[in-house]
Coordinates of C-alpha atoms in Angstrom, one line a residue:
X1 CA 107.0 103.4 156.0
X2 CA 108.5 100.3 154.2
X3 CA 106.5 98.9 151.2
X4 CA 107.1 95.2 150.5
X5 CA 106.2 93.3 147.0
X6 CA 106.0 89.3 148.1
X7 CA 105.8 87.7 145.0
X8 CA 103.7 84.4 145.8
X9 CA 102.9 85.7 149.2
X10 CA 99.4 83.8 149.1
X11 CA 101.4 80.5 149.0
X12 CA 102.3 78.9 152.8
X13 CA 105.3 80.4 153.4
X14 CA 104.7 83.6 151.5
X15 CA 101.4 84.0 153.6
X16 CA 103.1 83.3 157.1
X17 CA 106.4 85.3 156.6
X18 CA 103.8 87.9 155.6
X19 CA 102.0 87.6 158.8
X20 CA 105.4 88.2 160.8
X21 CA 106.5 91.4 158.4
X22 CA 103.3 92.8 159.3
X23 CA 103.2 91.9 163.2
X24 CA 106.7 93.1 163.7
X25 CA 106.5 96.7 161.6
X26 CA 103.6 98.2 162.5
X27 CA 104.3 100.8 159.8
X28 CA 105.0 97.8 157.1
X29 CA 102.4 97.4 154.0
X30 CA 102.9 94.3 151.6
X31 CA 101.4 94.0 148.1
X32 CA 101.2 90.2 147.4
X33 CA 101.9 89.0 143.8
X34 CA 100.5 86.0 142.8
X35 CA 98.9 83.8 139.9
X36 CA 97.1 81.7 142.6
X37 CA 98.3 78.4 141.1
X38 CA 99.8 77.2 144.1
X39 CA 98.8 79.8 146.4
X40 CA 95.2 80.4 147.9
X41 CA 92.7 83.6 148.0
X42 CA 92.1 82.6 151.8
X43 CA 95.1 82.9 152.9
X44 CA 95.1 86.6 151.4
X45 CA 91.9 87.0 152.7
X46 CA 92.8 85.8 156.3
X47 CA 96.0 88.5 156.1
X48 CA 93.7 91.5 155.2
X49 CA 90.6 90.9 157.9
X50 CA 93.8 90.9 160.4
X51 CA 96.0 94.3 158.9
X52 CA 93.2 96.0 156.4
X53 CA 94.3 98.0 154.4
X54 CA 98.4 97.0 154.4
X55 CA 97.9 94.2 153.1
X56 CA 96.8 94.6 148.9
X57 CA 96.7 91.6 146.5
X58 CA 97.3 91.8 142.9
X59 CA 96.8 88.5 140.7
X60 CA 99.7 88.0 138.1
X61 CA 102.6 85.9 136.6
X62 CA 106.0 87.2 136.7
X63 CA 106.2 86.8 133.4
X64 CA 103.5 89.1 132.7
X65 CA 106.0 92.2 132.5
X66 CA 103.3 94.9 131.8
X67 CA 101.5 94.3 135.3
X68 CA 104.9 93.8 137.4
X69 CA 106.0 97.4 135.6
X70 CA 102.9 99.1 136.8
X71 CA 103.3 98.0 140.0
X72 CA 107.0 99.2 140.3
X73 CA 105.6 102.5 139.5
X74 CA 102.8 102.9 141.6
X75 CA 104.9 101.6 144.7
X76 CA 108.0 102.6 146.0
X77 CA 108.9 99.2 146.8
X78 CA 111.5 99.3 150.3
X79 CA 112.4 95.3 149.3
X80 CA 111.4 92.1 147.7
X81 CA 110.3 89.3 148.8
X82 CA 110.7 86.4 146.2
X83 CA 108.7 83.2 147.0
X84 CA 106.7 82.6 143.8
X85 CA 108.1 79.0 142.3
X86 CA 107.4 75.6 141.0
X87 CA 108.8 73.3 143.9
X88 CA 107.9 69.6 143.6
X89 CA 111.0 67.9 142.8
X90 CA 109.6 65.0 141.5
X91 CA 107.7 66.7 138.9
X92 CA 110.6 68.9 137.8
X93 CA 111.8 65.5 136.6
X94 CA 109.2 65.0 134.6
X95 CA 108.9 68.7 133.4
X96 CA 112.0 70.6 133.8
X97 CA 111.1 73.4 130.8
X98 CA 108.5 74.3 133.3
X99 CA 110.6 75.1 136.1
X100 CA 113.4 76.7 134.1
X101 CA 110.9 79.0 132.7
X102 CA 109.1 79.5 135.9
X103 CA 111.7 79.7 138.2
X104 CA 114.8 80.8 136.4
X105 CA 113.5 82.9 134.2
X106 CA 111.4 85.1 135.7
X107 CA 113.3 85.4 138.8
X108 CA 115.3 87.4 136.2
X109 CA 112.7 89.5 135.0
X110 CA 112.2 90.4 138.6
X111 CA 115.4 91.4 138.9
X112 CA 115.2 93.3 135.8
X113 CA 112.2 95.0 136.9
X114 CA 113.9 95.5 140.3
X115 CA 117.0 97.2 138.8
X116 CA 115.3 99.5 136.6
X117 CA 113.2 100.7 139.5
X118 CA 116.4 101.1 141.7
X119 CA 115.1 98.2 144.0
X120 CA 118.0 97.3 145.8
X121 CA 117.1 94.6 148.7
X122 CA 115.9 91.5 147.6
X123 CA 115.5 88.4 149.3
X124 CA 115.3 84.9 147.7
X125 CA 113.4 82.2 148.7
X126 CA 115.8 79.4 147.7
X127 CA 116.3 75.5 149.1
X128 CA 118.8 73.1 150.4
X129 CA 118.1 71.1 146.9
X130 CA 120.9 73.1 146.1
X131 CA 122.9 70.7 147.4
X132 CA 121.9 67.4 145.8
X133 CA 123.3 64.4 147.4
X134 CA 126.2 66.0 149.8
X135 CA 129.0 63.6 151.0
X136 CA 128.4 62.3 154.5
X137 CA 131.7 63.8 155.9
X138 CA 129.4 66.9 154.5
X139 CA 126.7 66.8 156.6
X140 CA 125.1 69.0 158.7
X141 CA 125.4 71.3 155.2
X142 CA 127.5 74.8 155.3
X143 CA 127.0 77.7 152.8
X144 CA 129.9 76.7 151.8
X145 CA 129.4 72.8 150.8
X146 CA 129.7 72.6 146.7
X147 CA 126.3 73.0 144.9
X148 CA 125.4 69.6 143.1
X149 CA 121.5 69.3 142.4
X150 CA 120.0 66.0 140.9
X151 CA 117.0 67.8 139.8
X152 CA 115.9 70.1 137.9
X153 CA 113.9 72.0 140.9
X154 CA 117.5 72.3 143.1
X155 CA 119.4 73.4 139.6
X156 CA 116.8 75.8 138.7
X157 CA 117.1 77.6 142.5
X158 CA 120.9 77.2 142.1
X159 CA 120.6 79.3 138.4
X160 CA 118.3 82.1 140.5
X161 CA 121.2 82.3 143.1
X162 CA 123.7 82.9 140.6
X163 CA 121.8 85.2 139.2
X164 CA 121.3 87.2 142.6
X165 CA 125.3 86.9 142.9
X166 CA 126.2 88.3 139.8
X167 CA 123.7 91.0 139.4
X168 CA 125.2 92.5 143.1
X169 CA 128.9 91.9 141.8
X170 CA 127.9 93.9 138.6
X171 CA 124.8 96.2 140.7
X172 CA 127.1 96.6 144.1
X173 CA 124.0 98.4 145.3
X174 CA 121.8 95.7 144.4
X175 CA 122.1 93.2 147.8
X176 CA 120.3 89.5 148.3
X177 CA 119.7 87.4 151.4
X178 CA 119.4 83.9 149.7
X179 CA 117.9 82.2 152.3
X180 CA 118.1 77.6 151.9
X181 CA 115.2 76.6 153.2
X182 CA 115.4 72.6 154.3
X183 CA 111.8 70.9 155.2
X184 CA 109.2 73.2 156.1
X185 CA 105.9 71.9 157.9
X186 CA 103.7 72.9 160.9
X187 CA 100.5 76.2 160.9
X188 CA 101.2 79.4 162.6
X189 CA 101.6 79.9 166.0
X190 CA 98.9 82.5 166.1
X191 CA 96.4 80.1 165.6
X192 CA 93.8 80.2 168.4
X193 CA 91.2 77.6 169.1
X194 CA 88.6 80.1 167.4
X195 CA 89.9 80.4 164.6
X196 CA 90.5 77.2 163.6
X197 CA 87.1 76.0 164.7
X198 CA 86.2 79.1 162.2
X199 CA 88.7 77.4 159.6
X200 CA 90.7 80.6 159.6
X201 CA 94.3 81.6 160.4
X202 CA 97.4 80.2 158.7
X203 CA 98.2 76.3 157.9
X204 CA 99.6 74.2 154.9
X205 CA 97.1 74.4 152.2
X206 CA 97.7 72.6 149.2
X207 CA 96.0 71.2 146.0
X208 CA 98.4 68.5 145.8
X209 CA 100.3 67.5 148.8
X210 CA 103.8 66.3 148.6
X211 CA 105.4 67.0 151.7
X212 CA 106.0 64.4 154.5
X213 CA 104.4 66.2 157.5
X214 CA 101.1 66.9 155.8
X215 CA 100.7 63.7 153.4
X216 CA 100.6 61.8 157.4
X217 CA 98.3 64.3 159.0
X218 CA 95.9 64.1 155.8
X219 CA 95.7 60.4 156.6
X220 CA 95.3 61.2 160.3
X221 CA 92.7 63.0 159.6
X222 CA 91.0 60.5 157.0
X223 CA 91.6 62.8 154.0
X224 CA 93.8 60.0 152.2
X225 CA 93.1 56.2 152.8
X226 CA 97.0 55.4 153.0
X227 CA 100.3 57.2 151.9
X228 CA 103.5 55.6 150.7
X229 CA 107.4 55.5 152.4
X230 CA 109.3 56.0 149.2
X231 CA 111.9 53.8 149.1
X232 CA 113.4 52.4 153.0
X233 CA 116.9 51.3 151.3
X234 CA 118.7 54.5 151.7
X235 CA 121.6 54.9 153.6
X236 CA 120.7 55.8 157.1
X237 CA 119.7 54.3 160.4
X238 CA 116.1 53.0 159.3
X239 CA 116.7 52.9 155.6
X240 CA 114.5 56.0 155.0
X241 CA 115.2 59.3 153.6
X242 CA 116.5 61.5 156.7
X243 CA 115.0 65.7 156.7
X244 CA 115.3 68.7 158.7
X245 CA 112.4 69.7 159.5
X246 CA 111.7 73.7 160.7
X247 CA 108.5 75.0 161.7
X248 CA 107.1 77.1 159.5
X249 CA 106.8 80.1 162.4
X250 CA 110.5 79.8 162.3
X251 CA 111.3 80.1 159.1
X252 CA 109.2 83.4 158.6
X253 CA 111.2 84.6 161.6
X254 CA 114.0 83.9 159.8
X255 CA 113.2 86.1 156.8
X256 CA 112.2 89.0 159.0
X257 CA 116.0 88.6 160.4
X258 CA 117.3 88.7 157.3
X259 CA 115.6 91.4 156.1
X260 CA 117.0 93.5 159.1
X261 CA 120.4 92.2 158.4
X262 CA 119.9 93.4 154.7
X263 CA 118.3 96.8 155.8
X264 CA 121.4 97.8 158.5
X265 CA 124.0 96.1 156.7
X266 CA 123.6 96.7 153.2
X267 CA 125.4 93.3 152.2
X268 CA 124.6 90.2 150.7
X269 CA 124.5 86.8 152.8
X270 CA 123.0 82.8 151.9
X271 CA 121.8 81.4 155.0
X272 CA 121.0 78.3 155.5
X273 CA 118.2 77.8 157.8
X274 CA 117.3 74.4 159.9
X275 CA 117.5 73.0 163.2
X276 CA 120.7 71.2 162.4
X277 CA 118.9 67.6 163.3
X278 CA 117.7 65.0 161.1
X279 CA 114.1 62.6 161.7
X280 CA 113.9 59.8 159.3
X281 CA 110.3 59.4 157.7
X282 CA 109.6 56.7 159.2
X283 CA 110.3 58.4 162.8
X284 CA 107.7 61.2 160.9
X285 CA 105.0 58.8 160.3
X286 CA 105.9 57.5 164.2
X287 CA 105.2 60.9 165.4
X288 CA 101.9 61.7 163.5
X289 CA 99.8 58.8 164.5
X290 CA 101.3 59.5 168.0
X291 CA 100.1 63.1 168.6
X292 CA 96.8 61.6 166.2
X293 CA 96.4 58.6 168.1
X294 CA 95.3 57.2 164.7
X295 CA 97.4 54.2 163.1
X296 CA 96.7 54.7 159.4
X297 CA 98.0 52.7 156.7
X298 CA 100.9 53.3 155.2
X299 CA 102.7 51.4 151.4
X300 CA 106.0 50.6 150.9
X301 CA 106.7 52.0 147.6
X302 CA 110.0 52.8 144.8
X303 CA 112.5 55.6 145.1
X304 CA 111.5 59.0 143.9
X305 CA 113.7 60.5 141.3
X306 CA 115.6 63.3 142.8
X307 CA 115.3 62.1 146.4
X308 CA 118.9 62.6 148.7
X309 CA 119.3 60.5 151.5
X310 CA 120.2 62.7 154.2
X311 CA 119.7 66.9 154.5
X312 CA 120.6 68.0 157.7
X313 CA 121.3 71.9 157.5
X314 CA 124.2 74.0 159.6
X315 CA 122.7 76.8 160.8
X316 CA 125.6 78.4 162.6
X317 CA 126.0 81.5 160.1
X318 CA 121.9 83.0 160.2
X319 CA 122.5 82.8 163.9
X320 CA 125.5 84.5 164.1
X321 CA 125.1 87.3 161.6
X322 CA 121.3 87.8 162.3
X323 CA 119.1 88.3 165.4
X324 CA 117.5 84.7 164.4
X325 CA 117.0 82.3 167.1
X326 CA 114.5 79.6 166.6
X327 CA 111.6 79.4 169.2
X328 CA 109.7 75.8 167.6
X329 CA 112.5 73.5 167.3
X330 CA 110.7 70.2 168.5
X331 CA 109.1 67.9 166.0
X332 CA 106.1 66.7 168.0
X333 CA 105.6 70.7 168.1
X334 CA 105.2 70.7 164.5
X335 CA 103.3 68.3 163.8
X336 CA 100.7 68.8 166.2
X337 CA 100.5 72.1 164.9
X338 CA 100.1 70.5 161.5
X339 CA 97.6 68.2 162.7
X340 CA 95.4 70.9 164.8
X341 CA 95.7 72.6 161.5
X342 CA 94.5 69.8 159.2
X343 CA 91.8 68.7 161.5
X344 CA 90.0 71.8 161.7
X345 CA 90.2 72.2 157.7
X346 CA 88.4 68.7 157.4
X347 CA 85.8 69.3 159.8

């Protein structure tokens, strides 16, 4: 039987790649970690009326050592699954202590804990922030492309990846799948037509919505009067910040894969995982109140600090070494998975 600890694995990414863990080893169990700041109890909730008793929640920061040691020894943890972060890049400008501490430091004291408990798969959930502003002759984005964030939120998931890098080189035994996530959107797959009606299954909550995909379907939906295009001066085609954007079914799969490559392989990979295409925002905002039908308003406003023009990721490498194909690589897709999603939460 393997035992997994997913540390923020009631947040939307946490709460779907647990989902696919569970689906695809029927013998699995997962103990989510989380202090529920960014995550939600439904989407624990959800997990645990579908898989019982595999799935256990424990509520907890990492930096609360006493609770993440007790854990360690009640389970004999197979792997880790490391989600729980601070990841709005705008407010890392604004409070980069915060995300040091939160996501730098106690992705060590995971570690740490992990070492001392002879843990010795971990996989990170990092982000293509990394990056920063990569040269145009750069993009789509290799593994290999130099690391240059321009905010503290890319620098403090560039710190955690050097720490996975050097803790293997001095742990050999100790092996990472760093996985670079680019823009994640869309609800699970899984969802049927009951349960949203029932406002169950998996989608994008969120307290405070940053990200592109839902900020439009919110709107769509009549949650927000208007949202804003930050900035259209940027060098690409429309002027507009240019993404790659994965569905969020995908991007679970894509940690399962990894896992398996970790499990047979016992060696330590950074993936990069995308589509390997770019849609502008405003091509975004063109595809929402298309698949909506509603044409909601929508504010020119300044630049966000932090913002790149263009990430466009190379996924060659997760497809090559892993079993990782992806299966919902077609925007309108996504976002009418996002919008079924949102609608069915503000009914």
């Amino acid at each position: 039987m393997s035992k997994f600890l997913f540390t923020g694995g009631s947040g939307y990414i946490g709460s779907h790649t647990a989902f696919w863990f569970l689906t695809s080893m029927q013998d699995s169990q997962i103990v989510i970690y989380d202090n529920l700041s960014s995550g939600f109890q439904e989407n624990y909730l959800y997990l645990q009326s579908v898989f019982g008793k595999r799935v256990e929640f424990v509520k907890g920061d990492l930096n609360q050592t006493q609770i993440l040691e007790s854990l360690m020894q009640k389970h004999r943890f197979t792997g880790i699954v490391h989600f729980a972060a601070s990841l709005i890049v705008s407010e890392s400008v604004t409070l980069p202590l915060h995300y040091y501490k939160n996501n730098t430091l106690n992705t060590t004291l995971l570690i740490e804990s992990c070492l001392k408990h002879n843990i010795n798969k971990f996989i990170f959930s990092s982000t293509a922030a990394v990056y920063g502003q990569p040269d145009s002759k750069l993009i789509p984005i290799t593994e290999i492309a130099p690391l240059d964030p321009i905010n503290p939120y890319g620098a403090s998931k560039m710190m955690s990846e050097r720490i996975c890098q050097d803790t293997h080189i001095a742990n050999p035994d100790f092996n990472y799948a760093i996985l670079r996530y680019f823009n994640v959107a869309g609800a699970s797959s899984h969802n049927t037509k009951e349960l949203l009606i029932q406002k169950q299954g998996l989608g994008q909550r969120s307290k405070d919505a940053t990200h592109l995909i839902k900020v439009a379907c919110e709107c769509a939906v009549g949650k927000r009067e208007s949202m804003g295009i930050f900035g259209e001066n940027y060098q690409t085609p429309d002027g507009t910040c240019v993404r790659d954007y994965i569905h969020i079914d995908d991007l679970a799969a894509a940690h399962l894969s990894a896992w398996k490559f970790l499990d047979s392989t016992h060696t330590s990979e950074i993936f990069n995982v995308g589509y390997g295409r770019g849609y502008s925002v405003k091509e975004v905002i063109k595809m929402v109140k298309q698949v909506s039908g509603v044409d909601f308003k929508v504010d020119l406003c300044s630049p966000r600090a932090g913002d790149p023009a263009i990430l466009i990721a190379d996924s060659h490498k997760i497809k090559t070494l892993t079993s990782w194909l992806p299966r919902f690589d077609n925007l309108e897709l996504i976002v009418e998975s996002a919008y079924d999603w949102e609608k069915s939460q503000n009914s």
